[in-house]
Amino acid sequence: DAGVIQSPRHEVTEMGQEVTLRCKPISGHNSLFWYRQTMMRGLELLIYFNNNVPIDDSGMPEDRFSAKMPNASFSTLKIQPSEPRDSAVYFCASSSYKETQYFGPGTRLLVL
Amino acid sequence: AQSVSQHNHHVILSEAASLELGCNYSYGGTVNLFWYVQYPGQHLQLLLKYFSGDPLVKGIKGFEAEFIKSKFSFNLRKPSVQWSDTAEYFCAVENYGGSQGNLIFGKGTKLSVKP
């Protein structure tokens, strides 16, 4: 299995631009999680889905952030408009029922 | 609200020293417990997990952790660390029976091992 796949691995953009991060979970996993990691705040859960349905988005910072999971094999996290304080590493993780979460390699986002 | 506390922010050890990283959580019900490791520049990888059974759990690379329910603790140990263990270690708790997979992570402990 290829594991959780994230793209792009690195993204540099200018403030105000739209950023879209992509995630392909492990096949057969029915839960998908988006995390953000920064030096200041550590690892934060942004949102997670069960069976493509958003369950808890209380960690999404503000309306500039949105996430979708149109099918079991794909999810996006969008930031529009982006701001310098959004610079972080964004991780996607997936799991199956009552099993461990497996993390993707992350997307390093830098907003100038 | 549930929380996970990792008491040490940064631990510096020499090779062959013994390691113990503390983790305490604040949930009174049944929990699943995890330790993840993040090597420099890499993603989180599972080190070990506890769901039920023997409270002493053995993981990869010689790591182990002990679940002490009365102390709400799940400390990570390794008898003799190596330079390659330099990484950040995260403890995480899952509320068993709650929303699936909602892991609560600690802030992490950075381990630096001097050769």
Short mmCIF file of C-alpha atoms in Angstrom, two decimals:
data_model
loop_
_atom_site.label_atom_id
_atom_site.label_comp_id
_atom_site.label_asym_id
_atom_site.label_seq_id
_atom_site.Cartn_x
_atom_site.Cartn_y
_atom_site.Cartn_z
CA ASP A 1 0.00 0.00 0.00
CA ALA A 2 1.28 3.48 -0.86
CA GLY A 3 0.10 4.97 2.41
CA VAL A 4 -1.57 8.34 2.71
CA ILE A 5 -0.66 10.54 -0.23
CA GLN A 6 -0.56 14.31 -0.01
CA SER A 7 0.10 16.92 -2.64
CA PRO A 8 1.79 19.21 -3.09
CA ARG A 9 4.64 18.46 -0.70
CA HIS A 10 5.71 22.08 -0.67
CA GLU A 11 3.76 25.19 -1.50
CA VAL A 12 4.95 28.78 -1.53
CA THR A 13 2.36 31.42 -2.26
CA GLU A 14 1.65 35.06 -1.73
CA MET A 15 -0.77 36.48 0.76
CA GLY A 16 -4.28 36.63 -0.62
CA GLN A 17 -3.91 33.70 -2.96
CA GLU A 18 -6.03 30.57 -2.80
CA VAL A 19 -4.28 27.42 -1.65
CA THR A 20 -5.61 23.90 -2.16
CA LEU A 21 -4.08 20.92 -0.39
CA ARG A 22 -4.95 17.41 -1.47
CA CYS A 23 -5.08 14.08 0.27
CA LYS A 24 -5.66 10.52 -0.82
CA PRO A 25 -6.31 8.24 2.18
CA ILE A 26 -5.32 4.62 2.43
CA SER A 27 -7.74 2.46 0.49
CA GLY A 28 -10.40 0.98 2.76
CA HIS A 29 -10.02 3.58 5.48
CA ASN A 30 -13.26 5.33 6.30
CA SER A 31 -11.96 8.20 8.42
CA LEU A 32 -9.84 11.11 7.27
CA PHE A 33 -8.25 13.82 9.37
CA TRP A 34 -6.61 17.15 8.61
CA TYR A 35 -4.02 18.49 11.06
CA ARG A 36 -1.89 21.61 11.18
CA GLN A 37 1.52 21.68 12.86
CA THR A 38 3.35 24.84 13.89
CA MET A 39 6.14 25.53 16.31
CA MET A 40 3.92 27.72 18.43
CA ARG A 41 0.77 25.61 18.63
CA GLY A 42 2.02 22.09 18.02
CA LEU A 43 -0.25 19.59 16.28
CA GLU A 44 -3.86 20.70 15.94
CA LEU A 45 -6.78 18.76 14.52
CA LEU A 46 -8.61 20.94 12.01
CA ILE A 47 -11.39 18.67 10.82
CA TYR A 48 -12.21 15.02 10.37
CA PHE A 49 -14.54 12.98 8.23
CA ASN A 50 -16.20 9.62 8.76
CA ASN A 51 -17.52 7.97 5.60
CA ASN A 52 -16.98 11.24 3.68
CA VAL A 53 -19.13 13.22 6.13
CA PRO A 54 -17.54 16.01 8.20
CA ILE A 55 -17.93 15.08 11.87
CA ASP A 56 -16.06 17.78 13.74
CA ASP A 57 -14.77 20.98 12.17
CA SER A 58 -14.38 22.89 15.41
CA GLY A 59 -10.65 23.09 14.83
CA MET A 60 -10.95 24.99 11.57
CA PRO A 61 -9.46 28.41 12.35
CA GLU A 62 -11.92 30.58 10.49
CA ASP A 63 -14.09 30.85 7.43
CA ARG A 64 -11.09 31.18 5.18
CA PHE A 65 -10.56 27.44 5.69
CA SER A 66 -12.79 24.84 4.10
CA ALA A 67 -12.49 21.09 3.58
CA LYS A 68 -14.31 18.67 1.37
CA MET A 69 -14.37 14.94 0.85
CA PRO A 70 -16.33 14.25 -2.32
CA ASN A 71 -15.56 10.53 -2.25
CA ALA A 72 -13.78 7.91 -0.17
CA SER A 73 -10.47 8.37 -1.93
CA PHE A 74 -9.99 12.11 -2.02
CA SER A 75 -10.13 15.16 0.19
CA THR A 76 -9.13 18.79 -0.14
CA LEU A 77 -8.32 21.52 2.33
CA LYS A 78 -8.67 24.99 0.89
CA ILE A 79 -7.50 28.31 2.28
CA GLN A 80 -8.93 31.39 0.62
CA PRO A 81 -7.52 33.98 0.98
CA SER A 82 -4.27 32.79 2.49
CA GLU A 83 -2.37 34.78 5.11
CA PRO A 84 1.22 34.56 6.39
CA ARG A 85 0.00 33.12 9.72
CA ASP A 86 -1.32 30.12 7.80
CA SER A 87 2.25 29.02 7.16
CA ALA A 88 2.60 25.56 8.67
CA VAL A 89 2.87 21.90 7.85
CA TYR A 90 -0.52 20.39 7.06
CA PHE A 91 -0.90 16.68 7.63
CA CYS A 92 -3.61 14.38 6.43
CA ALA A 93 -4.23 11.09 8.23
CA SER A 94 -6.61 8.21 7.69
CA SER A 95 -7.85 5.27 9.69
CA SER A 96 -10.37 2.47 9.62
CA TYR A 97 -12.81 1.72 12.39
CA LYS A 98 -11.06 1.52 15.77
CA GLU A 99 -7.67 1.35 14.14
CA THR A 100 -4.62 3.55 14.24
CA GLN A 101 -4.33 6.77 12.30
CA TYR A 102 -1.72 6.73 9.56
CA PHE A 103 -0.22 10.06 8.60
CA GLY A 104 0.77 11.36 5.21
CA PRO A 105 4.08 13.11 4.54
CA GLY A 106 2.55 16.55 4.97
CA THR A 107 2.43 19.71 2.90
CA ARG A 108 4.78 22.51 3.94
CA LEU A 109 2.98 25.75 3.25
CA LEU A 110 4.69 29.10 3.24
CA VAL A 111 2.58 32.20 2.70
CA LEU A 112 4.62 35.29 1.96
CA ALA B 1 -12.37 18.94 27.91
CA GLN B 2 -9.94 16.13 27.42
CA SER B 3 -6.29 17.01 27.42
CA VAL B 4 -2.94 15.32 27.17
CA SER B 5 0.08 16.60 29.06
CA GLN B 6 3.65 15.88 28.15
CA HIS B 7 5.70 17.35 30.92
CA ASN B 8 9.05 17.58 29.22
CA HIS B 9 9.40 19.95 26.31
CA HIS B 10 12.98 19.03 25.46
CA VAL B 11 15.07 16.16 26.76
CA ILE B 12 18.78 15.85 26.05
CA LEU B 13 20.52 12.53 26.64
CA SER B 14 23.77 10.87 25.80
CA GLU B 15 23.79 7.63 23.85
CA ALA B 16 23.12 4.55 25.97
CA ALA B 17 21.24 6.56 28.58
CA SER B 18 17.81 5.38 29.62
CA LEU B 19 14.75 7.31 28.53
CA GLU B 20 11.40 7.95 30.13
CA LEU B 21 8.97 10.47 28.67
CA GLY B 22 5.93 11.33 30.71
CA CYS B 23 2.36 11.46 29.42
CA ASN B 24 -0.78 12.11 31.43
CA TYR B 25 -4.31 12.47 30.18
CA SER B 26 -7.47 13.85 31.65
CA TYR B 27 -10.30 11.54 30.73
CA GLY B 28 -11.93 9.18 33.20
CA GLY B 29 -13.46 6.72 30.78
CA THR B 30 -11.96 4.00 28.66
CA VAL B 31 -9.25 5.24 26.37
CA ASN B 32 -6.97 4.08 23.62
CA LEU B 33 -3.43 5.39 23.95
CA PHE B 34 -0.71 6.03 21.40
CA TRP B 35 2.83 7.23 21.05
CA TYR B 36 3.89 8.68 17.73
CA VAL B 37 7.38 9.68 16.66
CA GLN B 38 8.33 12.40 14.19
CA TYR B 39 11.90 12.29 12.90
CA PRO B 40 13.31 15.61 11.68
CA GLY B 41 11.55 16.72 8.53
CA GLN B 42 9.30 13.69 8.41
CA HIS B 43 5.68 12.83 9.19
CA LEU B 44 4.32 11.20 12.31
CA GLN B 45 4.75 7.47 12.58
CA LEU B 46 3.16 5.14 15.08
CA LEU B 47 5.58 3.92 17.73
CA LEU B 48 3.18 1.86 19.80
CA LYS B 49 -0.41 1.72 20.95
CA TYR B 50 -2.53 0.42 23.79
CA PHE B 51 -6.13 -0.64 23.31
CA SER B 52 -6.62 -3.24 26.04
CA GLY B 53 -4.93 -6.17 27.75
CA ASP B 54 -1.39 -6.14 29.09
CA PRO B 55 -0.70 -2.57 30.25
CA LEU B 56 2.96 -2.91 29.28
CA VAL B 57 3.10 -2.38 25.56
CA LYS B 58 6.13 -3.00 23.40
CA GLY B 59 6.62 -1.03 20.22
CA ILE B 60 9.15 -0.70 17.48
CA LYS B 61 12.85 0.08 17.93
CA GLY B 62 12.98 -1.11 21.54
CA PHE B 63 10.43 1.33 22.89
CA GLU B 64 7.81 0.36 25.42
CA ALA B 65 5.11 2.16 27.37
CA GLU B 66 3.17 1.35 30.49
CA PHE B 67 -0.46 2.25 31.00
CA ILE B 68 -1.21 3.02 34.65
CA LYS B 69 -4.91 3.64 34.84
CA SER B 70 -4.87 4.92 38.42
CA LYS B 71 -2.38 7.59 37.46
CA PHE B 72 -3.91 8.40 34.06
CA SER B 73 -0.44 7.91 32.65
CA PHE B 74 1.15 6.27 29.64
CA ASN B 75 4.88 6.89 29.92
CA LEU B 76 7.27 5.95 27.16
CA ARG B 77 10.53 4.19 27.97
CA LYS B 78 13.63 2.89 26.30
CA PRO B 79 16.50 1.32 28.26
CA SER B 80 19.30 2.60 26.02
CA VAL B 81 18.81 5.37 23.49
CA GLN B 82 20.70 5.79 20.25
CA TRP B 83 21.61 8.89 18.27
CA SER B 84 19.00 7.83 15.69
CA ASP B 85 16.26 8.22 18.32
CA THR B 86 16.61 11.98 18.03
CA ALA B 87 13.07 13.05 17.15
CA GLU B 88 9.93 14.54 18.57
CA TYR B 89 7.60 12.22 20.45
CA PHE B 90 3.87 12.74 20.74
CA CYS B 91 1.49 11.06 23.12
CA ALA B 92 -2.14 10.81 22.00
CA VAL B 93 -5.40 9.67 23.55
CA GLU B 94 -8.55 8.46 21.87
CA ASN B 95 -11.81 8.47 23.73
CA TYR B 96 -12.95 4.87 23.30
CA GLY B 97 -16.53 4.78 22.18
CA GLY B 98 -16.55 8.41 21.26
CA SER B 99 -16.32 9.86 17.81
CA GLN B 100 -14.06 7.51 15.99
CA GLY B 101 -10.49 8.45 15.76
CA ASN B 102 -10.66 11.79 17.48
CA LEU B 103 -7.14 11.76 18.81
CA ILE B 104 -6.06 14.35 21.31
CA PHE B 105 -2.34 14.97 21.01
CA GLY B 106 0.09 16.28 23.58
CA LYS B 107 2.39 19.16 22.70
CA GLY B 108 5.26 16.79 22.03
CA THR B 109 8.66 16.18 23.62
CA LYS B 110 11.80 16.79 21.63
CA LEU B 111 14.50 14.24 22.30
CA SER B 112 18.07 15.07 21.40
CA VAL B 113 20.59 12.26 21.76
CA LYS B 114 24.24 13.24 21.82
CA PRO B 115 26.61 10.78 20.18
#
